[in-house]
Short mmCIF file of the C-alpha atoms (twelve columns), coordinates in Angstrom:
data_MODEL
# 
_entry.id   MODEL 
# 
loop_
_atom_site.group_PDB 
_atom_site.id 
_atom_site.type_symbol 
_atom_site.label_atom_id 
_atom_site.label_alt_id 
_atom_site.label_comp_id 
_atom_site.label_asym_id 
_atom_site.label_seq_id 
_atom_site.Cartn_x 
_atom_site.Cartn_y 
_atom_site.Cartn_z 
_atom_site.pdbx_PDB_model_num 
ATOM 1   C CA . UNK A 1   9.406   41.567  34.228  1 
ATOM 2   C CA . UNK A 2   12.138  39.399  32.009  1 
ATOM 3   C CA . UNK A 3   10.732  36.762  34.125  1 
ATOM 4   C CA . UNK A 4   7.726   37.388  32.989  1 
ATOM 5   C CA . UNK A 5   8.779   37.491  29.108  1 
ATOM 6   C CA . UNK A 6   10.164  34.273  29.722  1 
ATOM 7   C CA . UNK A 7   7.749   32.554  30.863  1 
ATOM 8   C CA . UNK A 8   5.441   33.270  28.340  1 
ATOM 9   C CA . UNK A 9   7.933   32.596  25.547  1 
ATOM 10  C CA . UNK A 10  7.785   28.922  26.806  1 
ATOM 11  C CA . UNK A 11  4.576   28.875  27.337  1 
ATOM 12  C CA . UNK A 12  4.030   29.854  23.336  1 
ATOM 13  C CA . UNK A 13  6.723   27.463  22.401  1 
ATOM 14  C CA . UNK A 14  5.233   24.671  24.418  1 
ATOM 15  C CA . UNK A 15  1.556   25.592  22.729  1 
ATOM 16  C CA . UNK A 16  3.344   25.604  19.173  1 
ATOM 17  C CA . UNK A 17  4.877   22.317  19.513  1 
ATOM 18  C CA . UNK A 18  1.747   21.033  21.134  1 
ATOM 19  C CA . UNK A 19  -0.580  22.148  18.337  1 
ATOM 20  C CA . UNK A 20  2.367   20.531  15.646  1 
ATOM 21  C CA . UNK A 21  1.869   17.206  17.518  1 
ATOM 22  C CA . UNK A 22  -1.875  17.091  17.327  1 
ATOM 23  C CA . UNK A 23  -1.618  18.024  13.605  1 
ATOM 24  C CA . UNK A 24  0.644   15.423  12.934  1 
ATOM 25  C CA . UNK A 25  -1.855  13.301  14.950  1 
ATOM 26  C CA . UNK A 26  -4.656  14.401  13.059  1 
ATOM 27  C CA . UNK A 27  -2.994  14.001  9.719   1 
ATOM 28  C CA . UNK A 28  -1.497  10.258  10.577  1 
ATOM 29  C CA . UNK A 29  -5.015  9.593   11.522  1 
ATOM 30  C CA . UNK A 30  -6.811  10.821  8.250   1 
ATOM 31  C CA . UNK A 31  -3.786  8.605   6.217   1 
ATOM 32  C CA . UNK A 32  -4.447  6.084   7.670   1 
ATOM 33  C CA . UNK A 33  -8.249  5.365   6.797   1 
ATOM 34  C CA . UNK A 34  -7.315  3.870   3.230   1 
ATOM 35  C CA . UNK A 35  -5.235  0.767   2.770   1 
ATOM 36  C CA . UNK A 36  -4.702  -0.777  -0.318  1 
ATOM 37  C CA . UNK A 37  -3.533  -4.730  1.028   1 
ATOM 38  C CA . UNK A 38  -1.635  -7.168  -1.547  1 
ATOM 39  C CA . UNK A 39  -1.361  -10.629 -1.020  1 
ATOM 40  C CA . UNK A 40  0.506   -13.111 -2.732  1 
ATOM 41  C CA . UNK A 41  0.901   -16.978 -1.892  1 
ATOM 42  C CA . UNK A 42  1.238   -20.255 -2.563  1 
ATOM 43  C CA . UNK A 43  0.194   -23.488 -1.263  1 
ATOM 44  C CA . UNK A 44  -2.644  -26.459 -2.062  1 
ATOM 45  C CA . UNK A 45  -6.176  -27.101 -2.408  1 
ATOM 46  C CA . UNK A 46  -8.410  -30.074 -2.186  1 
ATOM 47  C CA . UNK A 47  -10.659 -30.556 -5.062  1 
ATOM 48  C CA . UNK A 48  -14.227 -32.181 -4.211  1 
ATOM 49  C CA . UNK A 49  -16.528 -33.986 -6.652  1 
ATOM 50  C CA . UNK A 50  -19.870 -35.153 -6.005  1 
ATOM 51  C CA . UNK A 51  -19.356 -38.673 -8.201  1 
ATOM 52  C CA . UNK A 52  -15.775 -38.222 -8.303  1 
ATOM 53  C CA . UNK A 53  -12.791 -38.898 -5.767  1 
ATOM 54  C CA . UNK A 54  -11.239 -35.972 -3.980  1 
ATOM 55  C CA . UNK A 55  -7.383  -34.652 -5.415  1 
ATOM 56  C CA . UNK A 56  -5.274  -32.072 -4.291  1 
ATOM 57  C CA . UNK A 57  -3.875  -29.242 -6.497  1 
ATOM 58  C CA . UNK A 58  -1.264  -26.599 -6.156  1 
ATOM 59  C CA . UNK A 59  -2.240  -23.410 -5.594  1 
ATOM 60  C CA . UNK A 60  -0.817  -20.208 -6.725  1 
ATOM 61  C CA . UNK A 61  -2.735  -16.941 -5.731  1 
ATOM 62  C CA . UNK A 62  -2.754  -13.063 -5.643  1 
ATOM 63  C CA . UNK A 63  -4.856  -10.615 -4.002  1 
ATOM 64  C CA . UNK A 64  -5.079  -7.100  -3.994  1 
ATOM 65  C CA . UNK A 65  -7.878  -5.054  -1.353  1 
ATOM 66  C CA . UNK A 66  -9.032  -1.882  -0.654  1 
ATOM 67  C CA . UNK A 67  -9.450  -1.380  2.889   1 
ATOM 68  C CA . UNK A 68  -11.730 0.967   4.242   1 
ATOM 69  C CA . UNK A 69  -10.800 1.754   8.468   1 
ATOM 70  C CA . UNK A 70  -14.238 2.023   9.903   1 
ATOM 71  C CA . UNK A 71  -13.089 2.262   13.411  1 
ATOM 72  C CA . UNK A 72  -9.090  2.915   14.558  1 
ATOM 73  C CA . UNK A 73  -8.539  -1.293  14.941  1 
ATOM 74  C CA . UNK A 74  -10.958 -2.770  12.377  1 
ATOM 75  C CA . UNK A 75  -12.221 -2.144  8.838   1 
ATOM 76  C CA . UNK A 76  -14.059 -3.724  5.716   1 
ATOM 77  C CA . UNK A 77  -12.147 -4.411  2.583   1 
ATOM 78  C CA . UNK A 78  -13.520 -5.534  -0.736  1 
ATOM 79  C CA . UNK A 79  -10.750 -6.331  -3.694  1 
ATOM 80  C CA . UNK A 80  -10.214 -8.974  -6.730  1 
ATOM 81  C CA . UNK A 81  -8.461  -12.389 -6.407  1 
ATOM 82  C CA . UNK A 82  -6.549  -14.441 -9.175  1 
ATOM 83  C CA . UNK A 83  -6.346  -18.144 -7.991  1 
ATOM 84  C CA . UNK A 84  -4.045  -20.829 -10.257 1 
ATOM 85  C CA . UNK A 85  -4.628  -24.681 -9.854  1 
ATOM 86  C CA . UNK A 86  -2.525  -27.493 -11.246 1 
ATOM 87  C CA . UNK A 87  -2.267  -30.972 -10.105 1 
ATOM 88  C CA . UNK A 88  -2.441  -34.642 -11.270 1 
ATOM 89  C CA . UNK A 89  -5.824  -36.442 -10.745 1 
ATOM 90  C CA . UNK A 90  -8.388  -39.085 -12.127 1 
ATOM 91  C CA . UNK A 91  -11.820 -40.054 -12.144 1 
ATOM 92  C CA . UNK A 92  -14.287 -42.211 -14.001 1 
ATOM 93  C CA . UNK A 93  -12.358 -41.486 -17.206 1 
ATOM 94  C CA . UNK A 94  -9.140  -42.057 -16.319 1 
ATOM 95  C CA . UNK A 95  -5.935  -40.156 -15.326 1 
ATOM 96  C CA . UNK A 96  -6.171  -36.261 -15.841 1 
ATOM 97  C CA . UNK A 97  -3.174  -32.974 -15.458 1 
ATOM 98  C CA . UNK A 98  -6.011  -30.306 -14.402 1 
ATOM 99  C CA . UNK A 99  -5.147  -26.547 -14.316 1 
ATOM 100 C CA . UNK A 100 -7.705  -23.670 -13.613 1 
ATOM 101 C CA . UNK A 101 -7.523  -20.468 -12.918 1 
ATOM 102 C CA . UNK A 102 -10.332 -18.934 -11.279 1 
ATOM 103 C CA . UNK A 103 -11.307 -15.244 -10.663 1 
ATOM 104 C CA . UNK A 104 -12.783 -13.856 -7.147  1 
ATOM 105 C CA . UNK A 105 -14.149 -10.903 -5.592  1 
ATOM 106 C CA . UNK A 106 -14.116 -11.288 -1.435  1 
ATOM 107 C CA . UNK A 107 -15.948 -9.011  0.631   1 
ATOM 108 C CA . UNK A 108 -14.030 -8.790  4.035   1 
ATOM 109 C CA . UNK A 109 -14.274 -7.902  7.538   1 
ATOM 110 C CA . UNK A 110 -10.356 -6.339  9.139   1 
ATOM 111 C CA . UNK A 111 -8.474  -6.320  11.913  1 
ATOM 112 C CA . UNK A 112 -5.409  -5.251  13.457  1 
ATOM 113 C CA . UNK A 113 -3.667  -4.988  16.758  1 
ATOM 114 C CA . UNK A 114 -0.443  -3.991  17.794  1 
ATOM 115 C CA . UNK A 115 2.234   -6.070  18.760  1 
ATOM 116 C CA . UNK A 116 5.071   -3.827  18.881  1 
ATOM 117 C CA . UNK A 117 6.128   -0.126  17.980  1 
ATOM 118 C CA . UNK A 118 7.170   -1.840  14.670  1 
ATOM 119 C CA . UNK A 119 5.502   -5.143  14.834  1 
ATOM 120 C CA . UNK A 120 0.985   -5.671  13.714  1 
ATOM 121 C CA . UNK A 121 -0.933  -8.014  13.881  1 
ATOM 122 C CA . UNK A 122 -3.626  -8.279  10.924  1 
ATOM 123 C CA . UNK A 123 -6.609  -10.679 10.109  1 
ATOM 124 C CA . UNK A 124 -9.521  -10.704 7.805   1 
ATOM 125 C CA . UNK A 125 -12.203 -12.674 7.436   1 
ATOM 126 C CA . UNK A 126 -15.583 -12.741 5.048   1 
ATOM 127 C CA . UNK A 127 -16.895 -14.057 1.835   1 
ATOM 128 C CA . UNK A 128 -16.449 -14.039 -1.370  1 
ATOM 129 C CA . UNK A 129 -18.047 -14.748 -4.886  1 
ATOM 130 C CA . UNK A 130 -15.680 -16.895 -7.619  1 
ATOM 131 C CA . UNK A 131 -15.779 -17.974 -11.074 1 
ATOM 132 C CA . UNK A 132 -13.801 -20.077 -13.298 1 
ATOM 133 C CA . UNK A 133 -12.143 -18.016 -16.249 1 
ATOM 134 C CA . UNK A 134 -10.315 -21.299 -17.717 1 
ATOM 135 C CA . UNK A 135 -10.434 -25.013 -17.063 1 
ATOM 136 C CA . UNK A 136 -8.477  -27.755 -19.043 1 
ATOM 137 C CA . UNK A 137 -8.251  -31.210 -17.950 1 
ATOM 138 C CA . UNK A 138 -5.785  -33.394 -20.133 1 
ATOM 139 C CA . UNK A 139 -6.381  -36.893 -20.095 1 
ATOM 140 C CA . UNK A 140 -4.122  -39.455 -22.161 1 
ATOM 141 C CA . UNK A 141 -5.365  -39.408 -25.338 1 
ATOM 142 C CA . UNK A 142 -7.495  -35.968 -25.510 1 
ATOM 143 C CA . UNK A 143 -8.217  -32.419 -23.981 1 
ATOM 144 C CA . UNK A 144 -11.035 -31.398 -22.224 1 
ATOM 145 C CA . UNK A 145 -12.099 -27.654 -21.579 1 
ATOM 146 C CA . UNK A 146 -14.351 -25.461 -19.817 1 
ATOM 147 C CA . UNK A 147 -16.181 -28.393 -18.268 1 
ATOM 148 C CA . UNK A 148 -17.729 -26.600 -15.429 1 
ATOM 149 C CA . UNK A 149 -18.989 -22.676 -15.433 1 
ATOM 150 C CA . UNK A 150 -20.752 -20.195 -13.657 1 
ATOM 151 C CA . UNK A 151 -20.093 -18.802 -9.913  1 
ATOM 152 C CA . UNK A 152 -19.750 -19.916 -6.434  1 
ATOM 153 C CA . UNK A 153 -19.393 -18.580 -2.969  1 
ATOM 154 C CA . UNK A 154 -17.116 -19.438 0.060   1 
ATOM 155 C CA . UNK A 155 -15.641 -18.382 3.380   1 
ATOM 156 C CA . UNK A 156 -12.316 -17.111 3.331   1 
ATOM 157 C CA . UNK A 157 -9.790  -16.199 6.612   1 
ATOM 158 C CA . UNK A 158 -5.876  -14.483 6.777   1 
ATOM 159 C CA . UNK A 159 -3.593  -13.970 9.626   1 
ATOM 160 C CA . UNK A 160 -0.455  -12.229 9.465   1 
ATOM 161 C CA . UNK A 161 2.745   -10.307 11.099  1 
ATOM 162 C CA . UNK A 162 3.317   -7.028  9.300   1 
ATOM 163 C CA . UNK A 163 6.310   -5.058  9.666   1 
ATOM 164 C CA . UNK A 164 6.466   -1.369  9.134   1 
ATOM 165 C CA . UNK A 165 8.687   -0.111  6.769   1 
ATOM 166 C CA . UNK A 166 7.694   3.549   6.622   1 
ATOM 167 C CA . UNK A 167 4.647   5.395   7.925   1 
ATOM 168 C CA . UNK A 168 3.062   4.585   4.540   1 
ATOM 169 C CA . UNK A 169 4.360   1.238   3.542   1 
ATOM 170 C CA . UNK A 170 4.670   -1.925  5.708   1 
ATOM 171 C CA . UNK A 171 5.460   -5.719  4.645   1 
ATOM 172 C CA . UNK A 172 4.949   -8.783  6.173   1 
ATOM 173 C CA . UNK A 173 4.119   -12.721 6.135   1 
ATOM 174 C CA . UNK A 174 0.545   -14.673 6.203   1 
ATOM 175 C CA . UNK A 175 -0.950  -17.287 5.812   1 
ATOM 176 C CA . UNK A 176 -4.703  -17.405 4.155   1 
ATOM 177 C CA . UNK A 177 -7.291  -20.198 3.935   1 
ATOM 178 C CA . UNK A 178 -10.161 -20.614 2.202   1 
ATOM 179 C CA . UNK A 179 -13.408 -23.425 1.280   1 
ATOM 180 C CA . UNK A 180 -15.915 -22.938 -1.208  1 
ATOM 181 C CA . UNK A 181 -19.529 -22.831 0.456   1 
ATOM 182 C CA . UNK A 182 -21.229 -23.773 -2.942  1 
ATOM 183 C CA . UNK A 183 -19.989 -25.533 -5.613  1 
ATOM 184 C CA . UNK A 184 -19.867 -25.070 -9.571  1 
ATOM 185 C CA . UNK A 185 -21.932 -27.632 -11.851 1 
ATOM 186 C CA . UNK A 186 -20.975 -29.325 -15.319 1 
ATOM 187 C CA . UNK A 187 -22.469 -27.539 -18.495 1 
ATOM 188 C CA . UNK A 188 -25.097 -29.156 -20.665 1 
ATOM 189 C CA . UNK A 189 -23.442 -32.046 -22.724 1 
ATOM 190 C CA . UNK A 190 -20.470 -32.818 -20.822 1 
ATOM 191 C CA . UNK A 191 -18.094 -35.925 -21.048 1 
ATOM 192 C CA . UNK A 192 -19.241 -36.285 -17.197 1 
ATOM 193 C CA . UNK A 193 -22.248 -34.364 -15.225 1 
ATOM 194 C CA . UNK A 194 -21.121 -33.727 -11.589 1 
ATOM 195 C CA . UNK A 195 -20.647 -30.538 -9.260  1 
ATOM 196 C CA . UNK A 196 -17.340 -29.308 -7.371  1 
ATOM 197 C CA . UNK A 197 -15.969 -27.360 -5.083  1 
ATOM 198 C CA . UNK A 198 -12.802 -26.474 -3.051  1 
ATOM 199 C CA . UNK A 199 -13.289 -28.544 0.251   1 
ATOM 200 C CA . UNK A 200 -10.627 -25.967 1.310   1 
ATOM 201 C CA . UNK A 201 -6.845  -24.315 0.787   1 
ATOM 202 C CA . UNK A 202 -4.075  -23.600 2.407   1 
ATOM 203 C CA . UNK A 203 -1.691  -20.855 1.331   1 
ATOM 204 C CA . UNK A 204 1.454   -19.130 2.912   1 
ATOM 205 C CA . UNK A 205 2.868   -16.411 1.276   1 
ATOM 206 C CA . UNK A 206 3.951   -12.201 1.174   1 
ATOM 207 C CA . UNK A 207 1.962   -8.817  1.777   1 
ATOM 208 C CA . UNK A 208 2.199   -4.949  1.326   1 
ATOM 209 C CA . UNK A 209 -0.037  -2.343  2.819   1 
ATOM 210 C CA . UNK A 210 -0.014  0.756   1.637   1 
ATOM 211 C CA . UNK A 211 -1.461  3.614   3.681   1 
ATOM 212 C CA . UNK A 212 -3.295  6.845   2.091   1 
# 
């Protein structure tokens, strides 16, 4: 009879710690549908003019996403972008120092694999829609500002190795590129009339995920 007793005492014990596992499953699962991604980097971008030779900038950038895990290895994220350009350039007026700072919104398909118990793998790719918030060019003798307005789309792409810290929080390295598909025109009664774009950038920089 004790045998008996003892028996099904493990056999309860074994069912309680089986049913704590799949609720710890369950709830790593459900935490794991929402990431919110940040991305910060810095690197260069090449600056193309229709009438106007090419220059490269440097390029300082932040990202933050929302990602939303469709399925357990791949997701769509949608977030805001601040992008900083300064460089030295000319053109048909001379010698410029150019900064802009541009704001975009990328709409992004995820990924992720696992490399290790500790280690991920994580890329995104998509679009995304941009506009300039401030442009100054700064030739010798005078300023020029907001020369070029409205929006424009591009591609943009990210690999990177994450590390996790914590079941929540995980850090890691990546590097991001991105080329404008469309390109922003001149306003009306502008020193020069012309359209540009960013033939494409290059960036290598930091990210957090954090898991909800």
């Amino acid at each position: 009879m004790k045998k008996n007793y003892y028996l099904l005492l493990v056999f309860l014990l074994m069912f309680n710690v089986f049913q704590a596992q799949k609720k710890d499953e369950e709830k790593k699962e459900k935490e794991s549908k929402i990431q919110v991604i940040g991305y910060g980097g810095i690197g260069f971008a090449v600056i193309e003019s229709n009438n106007e030779p090419k220059y490269n900038l440097n390029s300082n950038s932040g990202e933050i996403l929302l990602n939303f895990k469709l399925f357990k290895k791949s997701g769509l994220a949608i977030g805001v972008s601040h992008n900083q350009l300064s460089g030295n350039g000319f053109n048909s007026m001379g010698d410029f120092y150019h900064e802009r700072s541009t704001l975009k919104i990328p709409l992004l398909y995820t990924m992720e694999s696992g490399l290790t118990e500790k280690i991920d793998f994580l890329a995104n790719i998509g679009f995304y829609g941009q506009t300039i918030i401030k442009d100054e060019y700064q030739f010798l003798n005078y300023p020029q500002s907001n020369i070029y307005d409205g929006w424009n789309f591009g591609l943009e792409s990210t690999i990177a190795i994450v590390f996790d810290y914590s079941k929540s929080m995980s850090f890691g390295i990546n590097f991001s590129g991105q080329l404008d598909l469309s390109k922003f025109s001149t306003k009306d009664n502008q020193v020069i009339s012309d359209k540009q774009r960013i033939e494409n950038q290059n960036l290598i920089g930091l990210l957090f995920i954090m898991k909800f």
